[in-house]
Amino acid sequence: MKSFFIVILLACTFLQVKPSYSQSVSDETILTKPWNAYWIAAQNETGRDYGVFYFRKSIDLAAKPTSFIVKVSADNRYKLYVNGSLVSVGPARGDTYYWNYEKIDLSPYLKAGKNTVSAIVWNEAEYRPEAQISLRTGFILQGNSPSEEILNTNNTWKCIRDKAYQPITTGIGYSAYYVAGPGELLDMNKTIKGWNTTDLDDSTWPTAAIMEHGKPKGMADAFGWMLVPSSLPQMERTLQRIPVLRTAEGMKVPASFPVSKTAVTIPANTTATLLLDQTYLTNAYLTLNFSKGKGARISLTYAEALFDNLKKYGPRKGNRNDIEGKDFSGRKDSLIADGSNDQTFTTLYWRTWRYIRLRVQTKDEPLVIDDIYGTFTGYPFQFNAKLKTDNPEMQKMLDIGWHTARLDAIETYMDCPYYEQLQYIGDGRIQMMVSYYNSGDDRLARNAINLMDHSRIAEGLTLSRHPSYSPQIISTFSLWYIGVLHDYWMYRPDSNFVKDKLRGGRAILEFFSKYQQPNGSLKNTPYWTFVDWADGKRWNSGMPPIGTKGGSAILDLQLLLAYQMQAEMESKIGMPSLANLYHIKAAQLKQTIQDKYWDPGKKLYADTEDKDLFSQHANSLAILAGLVKGADATALSKNMLTDATLTQCTIYFKYYLHQALIKSGLGNNYMQWLDIWRDNIKMGLTTWAEFSDLPNSRSDCHAWGSSPNIEFFRTILGIDSYASGFSKIKIEPHLGDLKNASGEMPHPNGKVAVAYKLNANKWSIKIDLPQKTSGIFVWKGKTYLLKTGENMFRI
């Protein structure tokens, strides 16, 4: 039987059967019974090759419905239209064991009379983004009730391939880890126009080929797409004009182009090159409307920045605002004009750019650019925090950090939008905290935690990133996964969600226990033990040094922190016996680290038992793990800041460095530690770069650098969780040189608001706590109790 279905699904030997309407699939049964709808595809296609396909069905309605609910999904991706209007884009990325479908109400787009529902579905096959898991090309739509099942996908639908599309697989033109998908080559002479309009004559289109019924997760033998409802909203789609033309070669351009819709004519037999500047980095679908220009070739190339000299220096960048004498290279789309009016191109998937190079090579007919613009897309986060201080630099950093976080969040969190689009645990931990502090919307975080949990392998570890069709294991990121769970437990009011994930933390710790020596120290830890892209002696590919006897303080300290966090969760919502075991293991490891790595002469923790290398990383983690406290921690922190021989943390790991410094009592100096963020601004970046080495930073957009968006509220304004679920609140500000600071952040029960103002050597302090919460206020070592509502102090 299984081989029979494999033939059906993969070899595309389709069942030609009449659709069944015997079973209604409602919200109550959608997850427990097979759908009446079928997965459908194009006739005589393998389903595993690159291709762009159109699906259509027209129906007649007696009246405009007040509700018309459908569930829809596809592989790889779809855009769903009703009567020519874009309704839904998806599915949200996942894996075949948890394949998302979207639930959409079509009624706003339907009318009395004839209605056409259509979809474009594309499969980038072997060229697809690394984050795109796939089985084969397919499309499915299921009505929510018998009346809505008139749109169920079956052999009443039509499907045709658009042979005008071909992939551009030449990469981005320079050496870098790039796995975000190919460009598109579209020949307008061959494309099918008006495929999503009601008046198109599709009588010659082939009938769609039927595969198998849609199956909710857990049904049958788990072969195929295991359908689950997406927990995410539709992504934001907002018109975004391109404001600036930086250069024009080969032609004259009106001053109103491209910020306003302006026709631009490229003469016949001309090569014209336009450099467009968004002025900030963005993620958007690019739309180009054009006319005439029979046989003209158009290329659209996207870049975060221009390069100094690719042949000489490789992808080295200077100030991101500079273009003179620079090289341009990046992901590219190409078009061939057919000479007609009103030709249009919109990228299948979104692109990332600050700069776009538009190059047109006309033949014997002029080509008219009618318009060019973007449609911004991203997870629909709202910024629900407020910050007001007498330091304007903070607002600028906050804005850049939020913009970075938004560009790195679409259907998953992403390390970067241009190069990888992959959801890594190490990056994601910081990104989720930004979401908690700045938005309060935790849906993307819950989705991320679920995906991380789904990625666990038999050995117990999570994958480093998921979804990803090429498994990658960063064993240290599995330890940070326990931190991700602990963060959610502390800041979000759903302990049951975390409780369900504790088994994953246990499996991770069980894995690491196999590599612990009798004294608790790790040795020969397998896989990629990435910590930070630090530029230190014997650091290799982000992995910290290993001693002559196999020891690593940083790996031991990460394991210690994981034991501590898991033990705390187990004691409250898990298994107390395991909490006791983890406490015992943590105590042993803590003593071993102290004995093995502490250098009393340098008054620092060494990176290895050889005590010849030292880093901010090891000493930061030692403070966070509680190996040193009070005045000793303060002295250690000052050592970290002044000893230039220590391997320095990059912008990513400064998240942990800064927490350690704050824990040591230096939080009033927080603004003094942000020089790398100031350097980003000076270099013209509008998002935070991946590396601290800004000229050589591959990605210009890494939200692991958005930690100030957390600390402006947690450290400077002093708002932090004091109990699981944010049920108790601790307010301990570190105002530094500020004389006037106020702000608020979202809380599960409302919002937390604070205001501090210094006047005549007296601080006026106002703290508002949301309903059903209490807390403490710590000011210069003295603790005050806080109640729900308004709390006033004059100190």
PDB file of N, CA and C in Angstrom, residues 717 719 726 729-731 742-747 749-756 765-777 786-793:
ATOM      1  N   LEU A 717      15.507  51.532  32.492  1.00  0.00           N
ATOM      2  CA  LEU A 717      14.251  51.784  33.199  1.00  0.00           C
ATOM      3  C   LEU A 717      14.033  50.801  34.336  1.00  0.00           C
ATOM      4  N   ILE A 719      12.823  47.553  34.416  1.00  0.00           N
ATOM      5  CA  ILE A 719      11.635  46.699  34.476  1.00  0.00           C
ATOM      6  C   ILE A 719      12.019  45.253  34.174  1.00  0.00           C
ATOM      7  N   PHE A 726       5.843  36.490  34.678  1.00  0.00           N
ATOM      8  CA  PHE A 726       5.853  37.942  34.929  1.00  0.00           C
ATOM      9  C   PHE A 726       4.811  38.296  35.989  1.00  0.00           C
ATOM     10  N   ILE A 729       6.868  41.743  39.600  1.00  0.00           N
ATOM     11  CA  ILE A 729       7.684  42.667  38.813  1.00  0.00           C
ATOM     12  C   ILE A 729       8.744  43.305  39.709  1.00  0.00           C
ATOM     13  N   LYS A 730       9.936  43.343  39.199  1.00  0.00           N
ATOM     14  CA  LYS A 730      11.039  44.020  39.886  1.00  0.00           C
ATOM     15  C   LYS A 730      11.407  45.274  39.101  1.00  0.00           C
ATOM     16  N   ILE A 731      11.468  46.393  39.794  1.00  0.00           N
ATOM     17  CA  ILE A 731      11.873  47.650  39.186  1.00  0.00           C
ATOM     18  C   ILE A 731      13.183  48.076  39.832  1.00  0.00           C
ATOM     19  N   SER A 742      11.465  58.085  31.218  1.00  0.00           N
ATOM     20  CA  SER A 742      10.187  57.429  31.447  1.00  0.00           C
ATOM     21  C   SER A 742       9.922  56.454  30.309  1.00  0.00           C
ATOM     22  N   GLY A 743       8.994  55.569  30.559  1.00  0.00           N
ATOM     23  CA  GLY A 743       8.641  54.617  29.510  1.00  0.00           C
ATOM     24  C   GLY A 743       7.680  53.572  30.015  1.00  0.00           C
ATOM     25  N   GLU A 744       7.279  52.714  29.099  1.00  0.00           N
ATOM     26  CA  GLU A 744       6.391  51.618  29.446  1.00  0.00           C
ATOM     27  C   GLU A 744       6.660  50.454  28.526  1.00  0.00           C
ATOM     28  N   MET A 745       6.262  49.284  28.961  1.00  0.00           N
ATOM     29  CA  MET A 745       6.408  48.079  28.152  1.00  0.00           C
ATOM     30  C   MET A 745       5.181  47.204  28.334  1.00  0.00           C
ATOM     31  N   PRO A 746       4.889  46.374  27.332  1.00  0.00           N
ATOM     32  CA  PRO A 746       3.727  45.497  27.456  1.00  0.00           C
ATOM     33  C   PRO A 746       3.945  44.425  28.512  1.00  0.00           C
ATOM     34  N   HIS A 747       2.867  44.043  29.150  1.00  0.00           N
ATOM     35  CA  HIS A 747       2.873  43.005  30.183  1.00  0.00           C
ATOM     36  C   HIS A 747       1.672  42.107  29.925  1.00  0.00           C
ATOM     37  N   ASN A 749      -0.660  41.297  31.659  1.00  0.00           N
ATOM     38  CA  ASN A 749      -1.870  41.840  32.274  1.00  0.00           C
ATOM     39  C   ASN A 749      -2.135  43.292  31.895  1.00  0.00           C
ATOM     40  N   GLY A 750      -1.381  43.831  30.969  1.00  0.00           N
ATOM     41  CA  GLY A 750      -1.563  45.233  30.582  1.00  0.00           C
ATOM     42  C   GLY A 750      -0.246  45.869  30.199  1.00  0.00           C
ATOM     43  N   LYS A 751       0.207  46.788  31.039  1.00  0.00           N
ATOM     44  CA  LYS A 751       1.494  47.427  30.791  1.00  0.00           C
ATOM     45  C   LYS A 751       2.131  47.829  32.112  1.00  0.00           C
ATOM     46  N   VAL A 752       3.460  47.931  32.081  1.00  0.00           N
ATOM     47  CA  VAL A 752       4.238  48.451  33.196  1.00  0.00           C
ATOM     48  C   VAL A 752       4.788  49.796  32.758  1.00  0.00           C
ATOM     49  N   ALA A 753       4.559  50.820  33.565  1.00  0.00           N
ATOM     50  CA  ALA A 753       5.019  52.166  33.228  1.00  0.00           C
ATOM     51  C   ALA A 753       5.832  52.737  34.383  1.00  0.00           C
ATOM     52  N   VAL A 754       6.913  53.430  34.034  1.00  0.00           N
ATOM     53  CA  VAL A 754       7.765  54.060  35.040  1.00  0.00           C
ATOM     54  C   VAL A 754       8.133  55.465  34.580  1.00  0.00           C
ATOM     55  N   ALA A 755       8.427  56.322  35.548  1.00  0.00           N
ATOM     56  CA  ALA A 755       8.891  57.678  35.245  1.00  0.00           C
ATOM     57  C   ALA A 755       9.832  58.127  36.354  1.00  0.00           C
ATOM     58  N   TYR A 756      10.981  58.659  35.960  1.00  0.00           N
ATOM     59  CA  TYR A 756      11.987  59.139  36.904  1.00  0.00           C
ATOM     60  C   TYR A 756      12.369  60.560  36.506  1.00  0.00           C
ATOM     61  N   ILE A 765       9.546  59.717  41.476  1.00  0.00           N
ATOM     62  CA  ILE A 765       9.453  58.407  40.825  1.00  0.00           C
ATOM     63  C   ILE A 765       8.002  57.944  40.841  1.00  0.00           C
ATOM     64  N   LYS A 766       7.532  57.538  39.687  1.00  0.00           N
ATOM     65  CA  LYS A 766       6.185  57.008  39.557  1.00  0.00           C
ATOM     66  C   LYS A 766       6.260  55.650  38.872  1.00  0.00           C
ATOM     67  N   ILE A 767       5.627  54.660  39.474  1.00  0.00           N
ATOM     68  CA  ILE A 767       5.630  53.296  38.936  1.00  0.00           C
ATOM     69  C   ILE A 767       4.194  52.801  38.888  1.00  0.00           C
ATOM     70  N   ASP A 768       3.748  52.379  37.725  1.00  0.00           N
ATOM     71  CA  ASP A 768       2.408  51.820  37.554  1.00  0.00           C
ATOM     72  C   ASP A 768       2.521  50.343  37.209  1.00  0.00           C
ATOM     73  N   LEU A 769       1.905  49.505  38.028  1.00  0.00           N
ATOM     74  CA  LEU A 769       1.877  48.069  37.769  1.00  0.00           C
ATOM     75  C   LEU A 769       0.490  47.671  37.265  1.00  0.00           C
ATOM     76  N   PRO A 770       0.434  46.688  36.359  1.00  0.00           N
ATOM     77  CA  PRO A 770      -0.870  46.252  35.843  1.00  0.00           C
ATOM     78  C   PRO A 770      -1.639  45.442  36.882  1.00  0.00           C
ATOM     79  N   GLN A 771      -2.885  45.170  36.571  1.00  0.00           N
ATOM     80  CA  GLN A 771      -3.749  44.436  37.496  1.00  0.00           C
ATOM     81  C   GLN A 771      -3.191  43.047  37.787  1.00  0.00           C
ATOM     82  N   LYS A 772      -3.505  42.568  38.971  1.00  0.00           N
ATOM     83  CA  LYS A 772      -3.150  41.218  39.430  1.00  0.00           C
ATOM     84  C   LYS A 772      -1.641  41.001  39.499  1.00  0.00           C
ATOM     85  N   THR A 773      -0.892  42.089  39.711  1.00  0.00           N
ATOM     86  CA  THR A 773       0.544  41.950  39.897  1.00  0.00           C
ATOM     87  C   THR A 773       0.980  42.751  41.113  1.00  0.00           C
ATOM     88  N   SER A 774       2.130  42.394  41.621  1.00  0.00           N
ATOM     89  CA  SER A 774       2.792  43.156  42.674  1.00  0.00           C
ATOM     90  C   SER A 774       4.275  43.090  42.393  1.00  0.00           C
ATOM     91  N   GLY A 775       5.066  43.682  43.242  1.00  0.00           N
ATOM     92  CA  GLY A 775       6.487  43.632  42.971  1.00  0.00           C
ATOM     93  C   GLY A 775       7.296  44.389  43.999  1.00  0.00           C
ATOM     94  N   ILE A 776       8.538  44.640  43.624  1.00  0.00           N
ATOM     95  CA  ILE A 776       9.453  45.390  44.478  1.00  0.00           C
ATOM     96  C   ILE A 776      10.144  46.470  43.655  1.00  0.00           C
ATOM     97  N   PHE A 777      10.552  47.509  44.339  1.00  0.00           N
ATOM     98  CA  PHE A 777      11.315  48.605  43.752  1.00  0.00           C
ATOM     99  C   PHE A 777      12.634  48.691  44.509  1.00  0.00           C
ATOM    100  N   LEU A 786       5.849  47.140  46.096  1.00  0.00           N
ATOM    101  CA  LEU A 786       4.987  47.769  45.101  1.00  0.00           C
ATOM    102  C   LEU A 786       3.641  47.063  45.082  1.00  0.00           C
ATOM    103  N   LYS A 787       2.583  47.829  44.845  1.00  0.00           N
ATOM    104  CA  LYS A 787       1.237  47.292  44.756  1.00  0.00           C
ATOM    105  C   LYS A 787       0.712  47.489  43.338  1.00  0.00           C
ATOM    106  N   THR A 788      -0.378  46.816  43.032  1.00  0.00           N
ATOM    107  CA  THR A 788      -1.053  47.039  41.759  1.00  0.00           C
ATOM    108  C   THR A 788      -1.460  48.500  41.629  1.00  0.00           C
ATOM    109  N   GLY A 789      -1.288  49.046  40.422  1.00  0.00           N
ATOM    110  CA  GLY A 789      -1.658  50.430  40.187  1.00  0.00           C
ATOM    111  C   GLY A 789      -0.506  51.381  40.414  1.00  0.00           C
ATOM    112  N   GLU A 790      -0.834  52.602  40.849  1.00  0.00           N
ATOM    113  CA  GLU A 790       0.162  53.670  40.944  1.00  0.00           C
ATOM    114  C   GLU A 790       0.949  53.602  42.254  1.00  0.00           C
ATOM    115  N   ASN A 791       2.271  53.761  42.121  1.00  0.00           N
ATOM    116  CA  ASN A 791       3.172  53.827  43.271  1.00  0.00           C
ATOM    117  C   ASN A 791       4.039  55.068  43.104  1.00  0.00           C
ATOM    118  N   MET A 792       4.051  55.935  44.095  1.00  0.00           N
ATOM    119  CA  MET A 792       4.781  57.202  44.022  1.00  0.00           C
ATOM    120  C   MET A 792       5.873  57.241  45.083  1.00  0.00           C
ATOM    121  N   PHE A 793       7.042  57.759  44.671  1.00  0.00           N
ATOM    122  CA  PHE A 793       8.160  57.923  45.597  1.00  0.00           C
ATOM    123  C   PHE A 793       8.818  59.268  45.347  1.00  0.00           C
TER     124      PHE A 793
END
